[in-house]
Short mmCIF file of C-alpha atoms and ligand atoms in Angstrom, two decimals:
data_model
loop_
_atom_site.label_atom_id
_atom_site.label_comp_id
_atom_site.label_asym_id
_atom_site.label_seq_id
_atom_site.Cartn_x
_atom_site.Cartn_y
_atom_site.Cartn_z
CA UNK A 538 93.62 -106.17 -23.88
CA UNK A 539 92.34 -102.59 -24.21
CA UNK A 540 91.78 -100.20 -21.36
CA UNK A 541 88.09 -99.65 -21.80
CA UNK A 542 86.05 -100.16 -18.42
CA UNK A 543 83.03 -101.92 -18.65
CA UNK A 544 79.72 -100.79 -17.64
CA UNK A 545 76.58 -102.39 -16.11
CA UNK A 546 73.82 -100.11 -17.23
CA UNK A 547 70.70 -101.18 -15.80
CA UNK A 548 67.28 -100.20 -18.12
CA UNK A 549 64.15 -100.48 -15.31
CA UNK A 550 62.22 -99.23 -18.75
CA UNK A 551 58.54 -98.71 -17.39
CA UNK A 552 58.94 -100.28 -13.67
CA UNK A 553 59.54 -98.55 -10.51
CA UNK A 554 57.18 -96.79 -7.79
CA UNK A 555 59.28 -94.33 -4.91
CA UNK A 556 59.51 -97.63 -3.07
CA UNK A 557 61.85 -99.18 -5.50
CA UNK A 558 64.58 -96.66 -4.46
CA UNK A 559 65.42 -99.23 -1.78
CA UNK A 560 66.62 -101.70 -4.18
CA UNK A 561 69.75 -99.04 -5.37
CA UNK A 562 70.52 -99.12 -2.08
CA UNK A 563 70.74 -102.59 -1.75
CA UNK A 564 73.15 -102.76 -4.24
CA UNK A 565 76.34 -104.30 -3.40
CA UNK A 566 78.96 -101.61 -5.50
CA UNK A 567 81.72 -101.38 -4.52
CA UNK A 568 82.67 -97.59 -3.74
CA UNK A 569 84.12 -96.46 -6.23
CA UNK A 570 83.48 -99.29 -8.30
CA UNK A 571 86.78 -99.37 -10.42
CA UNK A 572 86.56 -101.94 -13.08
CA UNK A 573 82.83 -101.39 -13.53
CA UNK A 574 81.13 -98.25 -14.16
CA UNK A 575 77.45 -98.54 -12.99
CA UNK A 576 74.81 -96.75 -14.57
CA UNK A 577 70.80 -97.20 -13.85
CA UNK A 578 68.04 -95.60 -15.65
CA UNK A 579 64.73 -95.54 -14.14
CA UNK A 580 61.90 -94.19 -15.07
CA UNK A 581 61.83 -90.34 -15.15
CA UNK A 582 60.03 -89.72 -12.28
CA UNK A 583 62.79 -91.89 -10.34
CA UNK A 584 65.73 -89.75 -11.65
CA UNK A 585 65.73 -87.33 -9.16
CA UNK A 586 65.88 -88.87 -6.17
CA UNK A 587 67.89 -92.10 -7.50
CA UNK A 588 70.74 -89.21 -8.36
CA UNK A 589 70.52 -87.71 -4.85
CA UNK A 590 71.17 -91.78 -3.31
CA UNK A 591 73.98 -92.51 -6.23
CA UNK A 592 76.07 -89.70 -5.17
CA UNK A 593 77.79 -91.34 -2.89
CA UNK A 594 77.50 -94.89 -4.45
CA UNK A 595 79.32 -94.16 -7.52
CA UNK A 596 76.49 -95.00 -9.51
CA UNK A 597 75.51 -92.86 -12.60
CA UNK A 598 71.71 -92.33 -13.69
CA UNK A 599 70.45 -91.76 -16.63
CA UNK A 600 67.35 -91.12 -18.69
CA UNK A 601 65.47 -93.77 -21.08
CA UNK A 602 64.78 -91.20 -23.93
CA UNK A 603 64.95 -87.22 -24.56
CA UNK A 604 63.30 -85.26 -27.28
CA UNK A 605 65.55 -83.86 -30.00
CA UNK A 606 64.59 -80.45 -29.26
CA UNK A 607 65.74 -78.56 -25.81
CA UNK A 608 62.48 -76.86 -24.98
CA UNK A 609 59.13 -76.27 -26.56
CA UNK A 610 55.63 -77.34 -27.40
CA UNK A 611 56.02 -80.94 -27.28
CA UNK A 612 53.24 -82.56 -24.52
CA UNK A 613 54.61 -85.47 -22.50
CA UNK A 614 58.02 -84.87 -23.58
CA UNK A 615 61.52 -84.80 -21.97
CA UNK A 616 64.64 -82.88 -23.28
CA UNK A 617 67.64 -83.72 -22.78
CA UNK A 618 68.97 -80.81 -20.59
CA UNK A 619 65.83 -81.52 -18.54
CA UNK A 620 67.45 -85.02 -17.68
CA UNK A 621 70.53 -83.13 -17.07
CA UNK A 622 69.53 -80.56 -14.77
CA UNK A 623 67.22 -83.56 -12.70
CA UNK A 624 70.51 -85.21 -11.78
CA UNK A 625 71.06 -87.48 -15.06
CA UNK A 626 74.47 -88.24 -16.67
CA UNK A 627 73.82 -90.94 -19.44
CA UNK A 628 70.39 -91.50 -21.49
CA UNK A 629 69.38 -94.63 -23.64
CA UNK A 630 68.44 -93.69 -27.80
CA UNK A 631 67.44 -95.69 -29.90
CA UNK A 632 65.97 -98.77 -27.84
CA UNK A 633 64.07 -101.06 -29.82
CA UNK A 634 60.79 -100.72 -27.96
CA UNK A 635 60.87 -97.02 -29.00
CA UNK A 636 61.80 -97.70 -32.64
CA UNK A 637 58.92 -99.91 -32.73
CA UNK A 638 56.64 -98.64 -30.55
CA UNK A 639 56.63 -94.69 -31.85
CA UNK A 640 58.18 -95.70 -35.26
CA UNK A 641 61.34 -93.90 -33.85
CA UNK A 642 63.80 -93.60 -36.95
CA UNK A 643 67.79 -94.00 -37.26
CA UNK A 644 67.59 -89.42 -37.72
CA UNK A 645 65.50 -89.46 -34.86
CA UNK A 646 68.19 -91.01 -32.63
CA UNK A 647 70.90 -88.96 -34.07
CA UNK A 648 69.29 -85.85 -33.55
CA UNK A 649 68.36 -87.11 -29.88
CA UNK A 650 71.89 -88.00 -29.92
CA UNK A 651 72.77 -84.64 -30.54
CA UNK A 652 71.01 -82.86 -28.39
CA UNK A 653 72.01 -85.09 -25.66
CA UNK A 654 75.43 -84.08 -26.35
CA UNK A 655 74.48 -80.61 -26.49
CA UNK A 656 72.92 -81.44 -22.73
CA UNK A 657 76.30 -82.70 -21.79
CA UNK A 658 74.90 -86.41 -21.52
CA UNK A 659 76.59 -89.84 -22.35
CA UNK A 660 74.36 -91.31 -25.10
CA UNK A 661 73.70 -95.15 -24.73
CA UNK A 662 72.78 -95.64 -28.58
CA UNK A 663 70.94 -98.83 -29.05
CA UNK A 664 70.79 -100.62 -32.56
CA UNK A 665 69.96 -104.60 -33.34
CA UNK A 666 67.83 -106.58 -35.40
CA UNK A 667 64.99 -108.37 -35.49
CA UNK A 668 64.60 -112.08 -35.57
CA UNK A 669 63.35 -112.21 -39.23
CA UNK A 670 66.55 -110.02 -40.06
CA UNK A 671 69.16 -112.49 -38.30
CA UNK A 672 67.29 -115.63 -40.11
CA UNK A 673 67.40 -113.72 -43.74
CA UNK A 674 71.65 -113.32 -42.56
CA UNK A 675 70.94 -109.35 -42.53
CA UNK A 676 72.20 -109.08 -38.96
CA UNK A 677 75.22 -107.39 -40.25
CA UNK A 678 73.33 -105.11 -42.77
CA UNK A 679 70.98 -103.89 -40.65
CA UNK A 680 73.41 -103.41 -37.28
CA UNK A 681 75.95 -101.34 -39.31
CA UNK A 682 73.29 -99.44 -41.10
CA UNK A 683 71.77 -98.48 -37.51
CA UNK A 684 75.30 -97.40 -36.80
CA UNK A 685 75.79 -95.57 -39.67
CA UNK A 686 72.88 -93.26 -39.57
CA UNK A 687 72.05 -92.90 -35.47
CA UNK A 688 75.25 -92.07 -34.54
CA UNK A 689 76.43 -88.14 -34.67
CA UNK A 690 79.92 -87.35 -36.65
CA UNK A 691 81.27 -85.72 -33.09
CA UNK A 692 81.07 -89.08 -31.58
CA UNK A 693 83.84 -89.65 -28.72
CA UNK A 694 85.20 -92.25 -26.16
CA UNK A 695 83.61 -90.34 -23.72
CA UNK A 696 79.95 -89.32 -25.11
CA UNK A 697 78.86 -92.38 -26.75
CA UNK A 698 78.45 -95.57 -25.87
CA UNK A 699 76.72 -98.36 -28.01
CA UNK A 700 74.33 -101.21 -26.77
CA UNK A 701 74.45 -104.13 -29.26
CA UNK A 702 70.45 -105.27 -28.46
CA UNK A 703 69.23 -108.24 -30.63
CA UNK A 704 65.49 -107.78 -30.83
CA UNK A 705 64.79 -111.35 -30.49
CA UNK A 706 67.32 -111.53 -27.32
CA UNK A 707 64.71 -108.83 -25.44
CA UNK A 708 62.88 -110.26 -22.39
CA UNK A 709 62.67 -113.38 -24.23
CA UNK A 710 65.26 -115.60 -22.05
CA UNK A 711 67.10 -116.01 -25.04
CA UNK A 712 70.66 -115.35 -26.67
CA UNK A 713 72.61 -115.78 -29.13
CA UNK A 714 75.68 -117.48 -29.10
CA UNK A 715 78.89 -116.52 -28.04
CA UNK A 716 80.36 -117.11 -31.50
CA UNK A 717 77.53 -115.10 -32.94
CA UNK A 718 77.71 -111.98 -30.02
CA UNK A 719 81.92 -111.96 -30.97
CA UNK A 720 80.73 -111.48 -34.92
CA UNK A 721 78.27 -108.68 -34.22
CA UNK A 722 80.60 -106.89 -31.72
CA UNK A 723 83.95 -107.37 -33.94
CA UNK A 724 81.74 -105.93 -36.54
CA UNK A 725 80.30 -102.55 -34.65
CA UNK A 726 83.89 -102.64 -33.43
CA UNK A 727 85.82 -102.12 -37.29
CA UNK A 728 82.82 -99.90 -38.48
CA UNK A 729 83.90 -97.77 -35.32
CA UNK A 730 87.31 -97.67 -36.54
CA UNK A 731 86.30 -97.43 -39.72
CA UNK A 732 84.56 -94.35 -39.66
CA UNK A 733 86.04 -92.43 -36.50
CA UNK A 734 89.99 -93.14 -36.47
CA UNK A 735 91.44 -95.90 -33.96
CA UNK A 736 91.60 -93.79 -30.92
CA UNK A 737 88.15 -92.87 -30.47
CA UNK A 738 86.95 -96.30 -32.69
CA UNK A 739 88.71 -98.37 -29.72
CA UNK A 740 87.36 -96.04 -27.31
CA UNK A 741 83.88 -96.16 -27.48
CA UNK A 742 82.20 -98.73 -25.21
CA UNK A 743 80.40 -101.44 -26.62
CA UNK A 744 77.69 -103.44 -24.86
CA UNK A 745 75.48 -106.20 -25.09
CA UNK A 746 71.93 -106.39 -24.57
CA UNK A 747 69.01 -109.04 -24.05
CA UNK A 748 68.69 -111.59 -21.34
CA UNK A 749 71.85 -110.95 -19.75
CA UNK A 750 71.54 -112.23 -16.18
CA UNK A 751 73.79 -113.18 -13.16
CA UNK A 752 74.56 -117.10 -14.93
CA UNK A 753 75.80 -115.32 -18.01
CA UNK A 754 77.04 -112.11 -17.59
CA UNK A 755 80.63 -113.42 -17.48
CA UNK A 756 80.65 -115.48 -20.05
CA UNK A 757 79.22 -112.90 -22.28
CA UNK A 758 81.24 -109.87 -20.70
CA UNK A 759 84.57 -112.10 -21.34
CA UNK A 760 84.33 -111.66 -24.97
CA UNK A 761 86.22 -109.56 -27.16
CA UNK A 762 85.04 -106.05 -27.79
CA UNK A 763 81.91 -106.62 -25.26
CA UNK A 764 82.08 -104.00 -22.91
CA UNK A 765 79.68 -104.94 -20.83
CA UNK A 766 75.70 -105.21 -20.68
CA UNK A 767 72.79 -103.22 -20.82
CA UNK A 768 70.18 -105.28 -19.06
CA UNK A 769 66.55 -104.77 -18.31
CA UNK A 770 64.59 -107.30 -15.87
CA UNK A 771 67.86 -108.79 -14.59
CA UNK A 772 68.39 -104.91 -13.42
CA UNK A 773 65.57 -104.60 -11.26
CA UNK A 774 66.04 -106.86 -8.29
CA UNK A 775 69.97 -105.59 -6.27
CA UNK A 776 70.67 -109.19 -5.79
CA UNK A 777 71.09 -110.33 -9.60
CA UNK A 778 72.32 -106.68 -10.77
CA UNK A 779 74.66 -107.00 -7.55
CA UNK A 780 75.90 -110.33 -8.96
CA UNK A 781 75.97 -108.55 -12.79
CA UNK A 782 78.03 -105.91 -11.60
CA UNK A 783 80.70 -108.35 -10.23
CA UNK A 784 80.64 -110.66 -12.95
CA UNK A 785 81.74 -107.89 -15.15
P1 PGA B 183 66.28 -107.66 -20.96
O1 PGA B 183 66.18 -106.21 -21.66
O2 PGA B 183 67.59 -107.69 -20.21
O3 PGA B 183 65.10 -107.75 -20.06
O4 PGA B 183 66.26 -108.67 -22.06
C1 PGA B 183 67.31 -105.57 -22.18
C2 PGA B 183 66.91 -104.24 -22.76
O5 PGA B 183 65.83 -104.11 -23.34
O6 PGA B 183 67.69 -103.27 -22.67
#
């Protein structure tokens, strides 16, 4: 089996008031966690103060976005050394909501990509398709073309990691099926290779996204070349991120 360790990166995408800190520190980690890194990214306000908690938690926090650019006139924006200097190690590029949302494009990622690199930051570079895609059989296509063109040639073990998100599998309660998470993850897997050698190919963490919860987070984080789960509601209460973490 390979060495990578797996990560439970929680997404709390738009949720989370000052009182929500209490849930972090509800969360049953162990200290240092050693077969799962933990990683939560709240929303930006949140970062600051979440860091100052996770210090001692081993618990990484990240950002949910950064703008390609490190400074300038760019209203309501976030760059990626600002997550940096606010306490943030990782950042999530690429999710789905913001492809669709703000018609965020496979350059767009790799520049954020980029700069987050530049910022020092672990990117968490999300790619997947939609439902119409898997039902036309484009899954493939469309996954590896994401790869392809968001990910950065200076890609590492250690600065990227990639979240395997089906679109469909978002919030939605469903998932696909083990057979068909082992196809899309062997796949991501040989691109990696492919393109980047076998030492950083089989070093770069891959993870599954959508629906994951506590009843099948280790069923899921069993299979080959999963690396763990990027999960959004499940991630928001300690108890069932608690019981993520330890399936993991
Ligand atoms: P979900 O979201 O776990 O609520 O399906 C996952 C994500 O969007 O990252």
């Amino acid at each position: 089996m390979s060495s990578r360790r797996k990560i439970a990166a929680g997404n709390w995408k738009m949720n989370g008031l000052r009182q929500a800190l209490s849930e972090v520190e509800a969360l049953h980690v162990s200290n240092p966690a050693p077969e799962c890194e933990v990683v939560i990214c709240p929303p930006a306000t949140l970062i600051r103060s979440m860091a100052k908690r996770c210090t001692e938690m081993a618990i990484n926090v990240g950002g949910q976005d950064c703008h390609e650019d490190s400074s300038g006139a760019h209203t309501g924006d976030i760059s990626a050394e600002m997550l940096a200097d606010t306490g943030a190690t990782h950042v999530i590029l690429g999710h789905s909501e913001r492809r669709e949302a703000y018609g965020e494009s496979d350059a767009q990622v790799r520049a954020k990509t980029k700069s987050a690199w530049t910022a020092g930051l672990i990117a968490i570079v999300c790619i997947g398709e939609s439902l119409t895609h898997r039902e036309a059989k484009n899954t493939l296509d469309i996954v590896g073309g994401q790869l392809a063109a968001s990910v950065p040639d200076a890609a590492t073990g250690e600065n990227l990691v990639i979240a395997y998100e089906p679109i469909w599998a978002i919030g939605s309660g469903l998932t696909p099926t083990l057979d068909e998470i082992v196809e899309v993850h062997n796949f991501i897997r040989a691109r990696l290779v492919r393109r980047f050698g076998d030492a950083i190919g089989k070093a770069v963490r891959v993870l599954y996204g959508g629906s994951m919860k506590p009843e099948n987070a280790a069923e899921i984080g069993a299979l080959p070349n999963v690396d763990g789960g990027l999960v959004g509601g499940a991630s928001l209460k300690a108890a069932d991120f608690s019981k993520i973490v330890a399936a993991l």
